[in-house]
PDB file of C-alpha atoms in Angstrom:
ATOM      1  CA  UNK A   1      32.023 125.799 -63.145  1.00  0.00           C
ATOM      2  CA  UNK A   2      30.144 123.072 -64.130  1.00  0.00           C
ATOM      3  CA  UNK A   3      26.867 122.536 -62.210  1.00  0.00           C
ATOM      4  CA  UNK A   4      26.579 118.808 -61.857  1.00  0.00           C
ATOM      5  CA  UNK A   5      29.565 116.834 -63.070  1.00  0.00           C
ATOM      6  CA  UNK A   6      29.589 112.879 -63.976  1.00  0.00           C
ATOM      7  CA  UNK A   7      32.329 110.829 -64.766  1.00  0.00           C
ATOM      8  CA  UNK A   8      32.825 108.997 -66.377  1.00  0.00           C
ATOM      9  CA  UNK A   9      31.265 110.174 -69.613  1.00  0.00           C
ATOM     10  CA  UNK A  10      31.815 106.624 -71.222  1.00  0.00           C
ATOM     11  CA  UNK A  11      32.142 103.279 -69.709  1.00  0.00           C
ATOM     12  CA  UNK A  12      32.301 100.500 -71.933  1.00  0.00           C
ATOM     13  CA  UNK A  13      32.261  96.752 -69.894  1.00  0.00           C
ATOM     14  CA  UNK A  14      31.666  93.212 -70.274  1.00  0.00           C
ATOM     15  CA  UNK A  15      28.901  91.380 -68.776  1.00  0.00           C
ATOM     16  CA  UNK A  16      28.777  90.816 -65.297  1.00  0.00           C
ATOM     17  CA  UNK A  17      31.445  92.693 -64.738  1.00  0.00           C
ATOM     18  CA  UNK A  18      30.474  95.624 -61.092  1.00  0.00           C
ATOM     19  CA  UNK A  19      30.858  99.337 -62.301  1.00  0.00           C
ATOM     20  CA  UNK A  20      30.207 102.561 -60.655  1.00  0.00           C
ATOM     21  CA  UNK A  21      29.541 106.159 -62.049  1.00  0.00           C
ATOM     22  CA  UNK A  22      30.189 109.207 -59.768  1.00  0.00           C
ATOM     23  CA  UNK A  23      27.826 112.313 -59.771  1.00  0.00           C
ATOM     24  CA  UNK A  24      28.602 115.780 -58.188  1.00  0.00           C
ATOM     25  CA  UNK A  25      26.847 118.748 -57.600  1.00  0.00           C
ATOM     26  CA  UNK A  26      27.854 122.386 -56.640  1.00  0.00           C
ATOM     27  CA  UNK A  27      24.510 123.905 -56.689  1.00  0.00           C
ATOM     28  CA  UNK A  28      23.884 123.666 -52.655  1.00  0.00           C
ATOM     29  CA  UNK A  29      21.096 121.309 -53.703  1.00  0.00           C
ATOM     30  CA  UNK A  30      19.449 119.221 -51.562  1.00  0.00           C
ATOM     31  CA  UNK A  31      18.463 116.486 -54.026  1.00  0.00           C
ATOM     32  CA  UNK A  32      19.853 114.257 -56.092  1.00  0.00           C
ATOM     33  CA  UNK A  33      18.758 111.464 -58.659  1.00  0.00           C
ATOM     34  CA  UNK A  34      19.840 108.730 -61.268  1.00  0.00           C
ATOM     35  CA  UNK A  35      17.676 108.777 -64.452  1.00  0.00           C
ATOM     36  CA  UNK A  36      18.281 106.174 -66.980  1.00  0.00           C
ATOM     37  CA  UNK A  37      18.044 107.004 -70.735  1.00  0.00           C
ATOM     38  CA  UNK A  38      17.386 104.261 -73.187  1.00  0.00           C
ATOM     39  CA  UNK A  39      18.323 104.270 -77.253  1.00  0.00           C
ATOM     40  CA  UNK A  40      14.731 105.924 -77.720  1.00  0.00           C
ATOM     41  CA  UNK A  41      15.561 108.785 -75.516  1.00  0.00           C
ATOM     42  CA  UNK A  42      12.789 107.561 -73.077  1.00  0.00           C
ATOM     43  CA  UNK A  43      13.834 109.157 -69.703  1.00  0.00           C
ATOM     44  CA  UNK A  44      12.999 107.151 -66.593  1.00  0.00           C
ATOM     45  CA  UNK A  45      13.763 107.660 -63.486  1.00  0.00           C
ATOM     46  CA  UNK A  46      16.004 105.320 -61.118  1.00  0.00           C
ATOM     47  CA  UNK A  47      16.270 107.110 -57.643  1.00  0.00           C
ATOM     48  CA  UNK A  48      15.319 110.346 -55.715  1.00  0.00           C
ATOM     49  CA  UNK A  49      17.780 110.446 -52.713  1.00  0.00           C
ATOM     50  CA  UNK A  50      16.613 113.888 -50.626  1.00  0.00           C
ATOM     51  CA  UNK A  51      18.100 114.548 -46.945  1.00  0.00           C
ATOM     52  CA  UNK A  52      19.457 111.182 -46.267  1.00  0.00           C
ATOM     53  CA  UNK A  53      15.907 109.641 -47.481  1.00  0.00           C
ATOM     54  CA  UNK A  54      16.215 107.026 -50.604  1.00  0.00           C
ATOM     55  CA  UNK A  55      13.230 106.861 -52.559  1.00  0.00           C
ATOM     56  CA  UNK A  56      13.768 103.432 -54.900  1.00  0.00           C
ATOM     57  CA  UNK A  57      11.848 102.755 -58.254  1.00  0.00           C
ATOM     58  CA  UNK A  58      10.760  99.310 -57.660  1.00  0.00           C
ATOM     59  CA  UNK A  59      10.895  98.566 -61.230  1.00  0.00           C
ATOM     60  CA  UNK A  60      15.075  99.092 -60.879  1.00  0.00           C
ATOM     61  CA  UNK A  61      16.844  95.511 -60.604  1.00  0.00           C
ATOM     62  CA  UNK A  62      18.503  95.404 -56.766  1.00  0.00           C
ATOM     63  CA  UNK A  63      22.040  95.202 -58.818  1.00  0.00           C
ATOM     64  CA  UNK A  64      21.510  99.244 -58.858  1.00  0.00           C
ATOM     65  CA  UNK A  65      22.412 100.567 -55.652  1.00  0.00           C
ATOM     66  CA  UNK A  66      22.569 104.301 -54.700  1.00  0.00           C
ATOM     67  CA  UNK A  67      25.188 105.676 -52.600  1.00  0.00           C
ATOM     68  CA  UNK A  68      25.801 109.042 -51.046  1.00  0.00           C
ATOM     69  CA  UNK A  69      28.264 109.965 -48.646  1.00  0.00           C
ATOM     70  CA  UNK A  70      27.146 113.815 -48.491  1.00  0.00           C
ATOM     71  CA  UNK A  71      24.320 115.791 -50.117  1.00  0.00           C
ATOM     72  CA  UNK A  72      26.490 116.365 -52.455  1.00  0.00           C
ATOM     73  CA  UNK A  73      27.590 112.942 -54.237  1.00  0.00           C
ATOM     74  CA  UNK A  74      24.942 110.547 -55.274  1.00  0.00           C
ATOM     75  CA  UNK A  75      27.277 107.607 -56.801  1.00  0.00           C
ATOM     76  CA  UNK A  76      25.393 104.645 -58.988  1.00  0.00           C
ATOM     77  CA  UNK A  77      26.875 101.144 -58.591  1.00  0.00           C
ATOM     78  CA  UNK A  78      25.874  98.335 -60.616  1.00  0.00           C
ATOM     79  CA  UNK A  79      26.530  94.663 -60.218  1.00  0.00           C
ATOM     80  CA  UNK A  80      26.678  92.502 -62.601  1.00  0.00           C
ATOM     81  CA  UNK A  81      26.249  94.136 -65.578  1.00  0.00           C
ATOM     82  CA  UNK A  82      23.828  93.219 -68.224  1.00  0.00           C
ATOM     83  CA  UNK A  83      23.496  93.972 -71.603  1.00  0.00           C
ATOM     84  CA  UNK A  84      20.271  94.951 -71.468  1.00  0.00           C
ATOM     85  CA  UNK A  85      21.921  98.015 -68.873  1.00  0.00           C
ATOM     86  CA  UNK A  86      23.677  99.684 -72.079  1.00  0.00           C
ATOM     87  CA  UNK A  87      22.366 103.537 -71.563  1.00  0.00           C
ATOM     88  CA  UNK A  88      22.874 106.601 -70.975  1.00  0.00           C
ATOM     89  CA  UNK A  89      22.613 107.517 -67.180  1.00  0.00           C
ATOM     90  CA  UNK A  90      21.792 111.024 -66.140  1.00  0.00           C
ATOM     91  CA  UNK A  91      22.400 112.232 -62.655  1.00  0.00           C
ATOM     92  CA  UNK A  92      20.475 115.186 -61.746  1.00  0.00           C
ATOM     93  CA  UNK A  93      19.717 117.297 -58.881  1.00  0.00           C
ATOM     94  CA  UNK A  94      17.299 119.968 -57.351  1.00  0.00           C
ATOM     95  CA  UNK A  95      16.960 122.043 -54.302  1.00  0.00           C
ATOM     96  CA  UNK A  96      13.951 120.373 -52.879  1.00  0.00           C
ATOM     97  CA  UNK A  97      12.245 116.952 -53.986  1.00  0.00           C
ATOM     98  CA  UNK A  98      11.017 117.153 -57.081  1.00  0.00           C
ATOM     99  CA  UNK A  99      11.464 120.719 -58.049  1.00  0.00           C
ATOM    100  CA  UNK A 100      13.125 121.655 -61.011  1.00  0.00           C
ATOM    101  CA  UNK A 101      15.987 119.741 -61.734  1.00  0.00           C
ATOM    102  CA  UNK A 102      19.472 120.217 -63.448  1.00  0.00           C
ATOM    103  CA  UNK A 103      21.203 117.722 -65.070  1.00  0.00           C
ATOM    104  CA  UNK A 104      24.968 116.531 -65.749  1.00  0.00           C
ATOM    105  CA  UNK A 105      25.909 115.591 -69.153  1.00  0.00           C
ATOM    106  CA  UNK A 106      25.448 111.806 -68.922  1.00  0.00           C
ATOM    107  CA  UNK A 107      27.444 108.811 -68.552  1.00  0.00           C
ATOM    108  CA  UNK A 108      27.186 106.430 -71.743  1.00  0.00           C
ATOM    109  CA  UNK A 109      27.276 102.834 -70.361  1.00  0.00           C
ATOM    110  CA  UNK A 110      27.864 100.398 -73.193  1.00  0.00           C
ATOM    111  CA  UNK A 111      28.341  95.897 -72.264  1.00  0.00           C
ATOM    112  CA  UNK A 112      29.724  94.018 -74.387  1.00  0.00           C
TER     113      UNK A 112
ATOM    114  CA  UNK B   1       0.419 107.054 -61.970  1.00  0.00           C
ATOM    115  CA  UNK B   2       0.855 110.146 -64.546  1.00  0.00           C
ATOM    116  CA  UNK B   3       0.704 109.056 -68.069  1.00  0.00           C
ATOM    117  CA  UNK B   4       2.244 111.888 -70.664  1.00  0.00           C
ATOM    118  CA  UNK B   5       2.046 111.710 -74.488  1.00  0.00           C
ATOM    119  CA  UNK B   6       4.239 113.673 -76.632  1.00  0.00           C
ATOM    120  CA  UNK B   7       3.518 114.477 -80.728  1.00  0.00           C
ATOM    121  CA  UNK B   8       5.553 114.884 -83.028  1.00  0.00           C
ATOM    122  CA  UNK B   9       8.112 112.340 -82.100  1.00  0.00           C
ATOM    123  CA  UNK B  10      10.310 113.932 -85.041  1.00  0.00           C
ATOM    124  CA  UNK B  11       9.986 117.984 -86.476  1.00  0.00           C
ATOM    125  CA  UNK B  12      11.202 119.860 -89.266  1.00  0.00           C
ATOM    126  CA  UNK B  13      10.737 123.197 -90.444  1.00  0.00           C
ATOM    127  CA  UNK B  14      12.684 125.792 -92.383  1.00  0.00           C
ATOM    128  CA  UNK B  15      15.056 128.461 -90.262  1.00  0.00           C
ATOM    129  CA  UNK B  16      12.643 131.720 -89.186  1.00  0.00           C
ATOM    130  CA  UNK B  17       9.299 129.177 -89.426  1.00  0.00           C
ATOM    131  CA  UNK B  18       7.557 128.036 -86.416  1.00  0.00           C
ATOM    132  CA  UNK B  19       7.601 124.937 -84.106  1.00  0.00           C
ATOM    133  CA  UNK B  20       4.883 123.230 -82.352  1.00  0.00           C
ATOM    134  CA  UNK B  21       5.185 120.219 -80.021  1.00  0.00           C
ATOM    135  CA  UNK B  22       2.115 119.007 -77.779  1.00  0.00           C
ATOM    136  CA  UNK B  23       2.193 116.837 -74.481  1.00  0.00           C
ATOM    137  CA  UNK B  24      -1.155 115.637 -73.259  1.00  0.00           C
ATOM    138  CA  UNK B  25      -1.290 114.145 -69.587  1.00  0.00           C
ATOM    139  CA  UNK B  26      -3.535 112.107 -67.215  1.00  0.00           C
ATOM    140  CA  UNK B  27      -3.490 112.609 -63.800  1.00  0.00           C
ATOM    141  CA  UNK B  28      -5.350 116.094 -62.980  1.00  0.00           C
ATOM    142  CA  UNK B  29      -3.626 116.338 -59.635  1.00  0.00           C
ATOM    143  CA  UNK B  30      -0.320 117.555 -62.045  1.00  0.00           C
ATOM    144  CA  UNK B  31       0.580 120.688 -61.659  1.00  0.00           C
ATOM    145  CA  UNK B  32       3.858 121.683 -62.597  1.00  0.00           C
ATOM    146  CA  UNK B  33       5.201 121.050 -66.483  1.00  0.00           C
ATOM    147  CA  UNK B  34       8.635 121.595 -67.208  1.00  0.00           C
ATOM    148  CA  UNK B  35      10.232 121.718 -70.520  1.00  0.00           C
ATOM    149  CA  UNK B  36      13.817 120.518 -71.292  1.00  0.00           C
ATOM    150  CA  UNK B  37      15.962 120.670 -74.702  1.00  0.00           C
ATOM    151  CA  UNK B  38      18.883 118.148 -74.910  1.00  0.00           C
ATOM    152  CA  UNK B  39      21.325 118.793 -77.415  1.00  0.00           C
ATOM    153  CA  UNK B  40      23.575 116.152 -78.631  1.00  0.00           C
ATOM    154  CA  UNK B  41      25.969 114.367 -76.100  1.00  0.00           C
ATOM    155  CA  UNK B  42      24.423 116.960 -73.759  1.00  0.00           C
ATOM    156  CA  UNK B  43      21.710 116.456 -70.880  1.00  0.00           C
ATOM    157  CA  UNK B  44      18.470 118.025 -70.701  1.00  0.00           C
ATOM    158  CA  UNK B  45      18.435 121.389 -69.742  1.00  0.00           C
ATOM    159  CA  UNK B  46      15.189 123.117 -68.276  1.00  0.00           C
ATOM    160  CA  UNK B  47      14.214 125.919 -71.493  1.00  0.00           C
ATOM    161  CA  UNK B  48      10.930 126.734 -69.634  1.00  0.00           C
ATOM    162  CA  UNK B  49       7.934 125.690 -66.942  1.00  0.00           C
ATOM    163  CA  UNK B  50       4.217 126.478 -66.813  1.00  0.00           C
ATOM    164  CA  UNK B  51       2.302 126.087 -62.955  1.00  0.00           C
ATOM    165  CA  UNK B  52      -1.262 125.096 -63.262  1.00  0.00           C
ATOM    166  CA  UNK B  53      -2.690 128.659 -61.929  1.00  0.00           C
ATOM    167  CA  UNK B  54      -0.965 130.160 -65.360  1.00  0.00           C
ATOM    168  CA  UNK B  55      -2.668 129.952 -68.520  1.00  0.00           C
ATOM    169  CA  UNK B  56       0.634 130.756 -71.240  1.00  0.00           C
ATOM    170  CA  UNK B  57       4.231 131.925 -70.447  1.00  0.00           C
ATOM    171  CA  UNK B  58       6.760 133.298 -72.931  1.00  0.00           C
ATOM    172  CA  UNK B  59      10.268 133.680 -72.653  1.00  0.00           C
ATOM    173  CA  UNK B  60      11.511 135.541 -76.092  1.00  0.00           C
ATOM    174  CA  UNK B  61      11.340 132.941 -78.551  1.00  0.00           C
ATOM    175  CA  UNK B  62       9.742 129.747 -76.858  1.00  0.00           C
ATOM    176  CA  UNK B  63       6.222 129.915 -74.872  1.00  0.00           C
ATOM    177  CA  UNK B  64       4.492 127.598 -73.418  1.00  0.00           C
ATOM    178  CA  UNK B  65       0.207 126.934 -73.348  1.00  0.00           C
ATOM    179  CA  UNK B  66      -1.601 124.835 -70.981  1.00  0.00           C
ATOM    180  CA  UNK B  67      -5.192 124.015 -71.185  1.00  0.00           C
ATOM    181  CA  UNK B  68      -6.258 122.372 -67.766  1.00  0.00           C
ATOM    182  CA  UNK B  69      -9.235 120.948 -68.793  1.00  0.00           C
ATOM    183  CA  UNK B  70      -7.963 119.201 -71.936  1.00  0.00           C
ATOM    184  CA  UNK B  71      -5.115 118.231 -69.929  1.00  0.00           C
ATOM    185  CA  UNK B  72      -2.597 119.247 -72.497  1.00  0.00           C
ATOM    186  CA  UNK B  73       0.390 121.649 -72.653  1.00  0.00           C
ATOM    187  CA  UNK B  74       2.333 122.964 -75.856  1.00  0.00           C
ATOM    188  CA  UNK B  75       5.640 124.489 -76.612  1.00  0.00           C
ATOM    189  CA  UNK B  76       5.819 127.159 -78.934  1.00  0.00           C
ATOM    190  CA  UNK B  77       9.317 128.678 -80.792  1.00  0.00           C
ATOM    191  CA  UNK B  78       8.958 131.122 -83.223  1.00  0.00           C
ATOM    192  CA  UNK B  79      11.370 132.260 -85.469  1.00  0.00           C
ATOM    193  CA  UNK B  80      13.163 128.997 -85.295  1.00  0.00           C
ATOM    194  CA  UNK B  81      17.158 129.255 -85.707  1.00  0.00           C
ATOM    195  CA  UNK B  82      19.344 126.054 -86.348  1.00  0.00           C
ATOM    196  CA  UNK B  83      20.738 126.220 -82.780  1.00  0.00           C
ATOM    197  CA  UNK B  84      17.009 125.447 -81.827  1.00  0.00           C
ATOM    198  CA  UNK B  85      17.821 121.843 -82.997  1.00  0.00           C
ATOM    199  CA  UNK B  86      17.765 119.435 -80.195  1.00  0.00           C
ATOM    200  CA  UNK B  87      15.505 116.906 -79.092  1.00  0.00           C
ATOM    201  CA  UNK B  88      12.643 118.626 -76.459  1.00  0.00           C
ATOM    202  CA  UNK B  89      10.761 116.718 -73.465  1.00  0.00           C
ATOM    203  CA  UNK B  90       7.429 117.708 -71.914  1.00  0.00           C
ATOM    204  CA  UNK B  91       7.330 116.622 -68.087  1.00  0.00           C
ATOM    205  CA  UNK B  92       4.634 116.775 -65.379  1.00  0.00           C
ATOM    206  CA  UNK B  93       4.572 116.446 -62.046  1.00  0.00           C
ATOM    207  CA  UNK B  94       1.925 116.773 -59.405  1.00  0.00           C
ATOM    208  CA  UNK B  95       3.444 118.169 -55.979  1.00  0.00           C
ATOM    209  CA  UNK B  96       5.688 115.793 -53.833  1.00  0.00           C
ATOM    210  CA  UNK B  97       5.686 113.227 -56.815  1.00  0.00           C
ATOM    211  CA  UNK B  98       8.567 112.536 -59.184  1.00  0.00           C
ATOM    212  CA  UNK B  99       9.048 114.152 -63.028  1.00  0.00           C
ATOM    213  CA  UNK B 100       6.748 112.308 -65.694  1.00  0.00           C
ATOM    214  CA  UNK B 101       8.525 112.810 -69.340  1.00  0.00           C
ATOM    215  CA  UNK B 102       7.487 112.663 -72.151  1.00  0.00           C
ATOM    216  CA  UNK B 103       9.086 110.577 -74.852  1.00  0.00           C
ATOM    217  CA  UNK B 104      10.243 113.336 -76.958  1.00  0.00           C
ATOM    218  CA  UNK B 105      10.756 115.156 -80.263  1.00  0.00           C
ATOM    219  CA  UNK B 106      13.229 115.145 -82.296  1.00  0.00           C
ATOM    220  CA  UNK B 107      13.624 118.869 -83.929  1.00  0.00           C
ATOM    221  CA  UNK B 108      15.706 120.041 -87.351  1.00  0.00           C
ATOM    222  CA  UNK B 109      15.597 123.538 -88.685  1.00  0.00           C
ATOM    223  CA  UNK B 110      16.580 123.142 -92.229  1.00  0.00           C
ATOM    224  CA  UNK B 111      19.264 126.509 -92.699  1.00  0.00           C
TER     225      UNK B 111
END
């Protein structure tokens, strides 16, 4: 059974098009987050979502929105897509904040 | 916030030799340091942690140092095998605060 699932595993868009990627976890965990992985491999992360509590990275445009509709589903939508938005996204989870975290397999999001 | 550094962005050595990769950090409040391997297509997968009240922890293969006061942390794998080829992030984290990674290395063993 696979831990925490994404899909889809690629998206490939056109600017300014609104997309969302779906995240799912089996673990029991009670926290989930988006990380965003640039062609570098730097990982950063987007959101920490723990108990109903969103904790934002200001430095994430407001066209990224989180949403959850139970512990655990943490869903990424994105509005308006940009080019500079091609990545790979990670959704992640762990059973408290910040403990140690387990990842899905990534969602490649490409704009044309 | 937490500022980690991560050498050699890019490793090879020869199958059976050795592999070093260092992570230096800032913030002294840090106190947990995970390591992750990503394999291609794949996402990172935790390989091994270190807590700040441990000096070294080894797992068969892959160990990990930390020196507090230099503020820097190492992973070791010995006897490297080419399934050991993956690209490797250092994190830190002080409690309560979100993961700082590294910006990772790039390993090859050479069969």
């Amino acid at each position: 059974d696979t831990a925490v699932s994404q899909t889809p595993k690629y998206l490939v868009t056109q600017m300014g098009n609104d997309k969302s990627i779906k995240c799912e976890q089996n673990l029991g965990h009670d926290t989930m987050y988006w990380y965003k992985q640039d062609s570098k491999k730097f990982l950063k992360i987007m959101f920490s979502y723990n108990n109903k509590e969103l904790i934002i990275n200001e430095t994430v445009p407001n066209r990224f929105s989180p949403k959850s509709p139970d512990k655990a589903h943490l869903n990424l939508h994105i509005n308006s897509l940009e080019l500079g938005d091609s990545a790979v996204y990670f959704c992640a989870s762990s059973q408290e904040l910040y403990q140690p975290q387990h990842f899905g397999d990534g969602t490649r999001l490409s704009i044309l | 916030g937490e500022n980690v550094e991560q050498h050699p962005s890019t490793l090879s050595v020869q199958e059976g030799d050795s592999a070093v990769i260092k992570c230096t950090y800032s913030d002294s409040a840090s106190n947990y340091f995970p390591w992750y391997k990503q394999e291609l297509g794949k996402g990172p997968q935790l390989i091994i942690d270190i807590r700040s009240n441990v000096g070294e922890k080894k797992d068969q293969r892959i160990a990990v140092t930390l020196n507090k006061t230099a503020k820097h942390f190492s992973l070791h794998i010995t006897e490297t095998q080419p399934e050991d080829s993956a690209v490797y992030f250092c994190a830190a984290t002080a409690t309560g605060n979100q993961f700082y990674f590294g910006t990772g290395t790039s390993l090859t063993v050479i069969p």
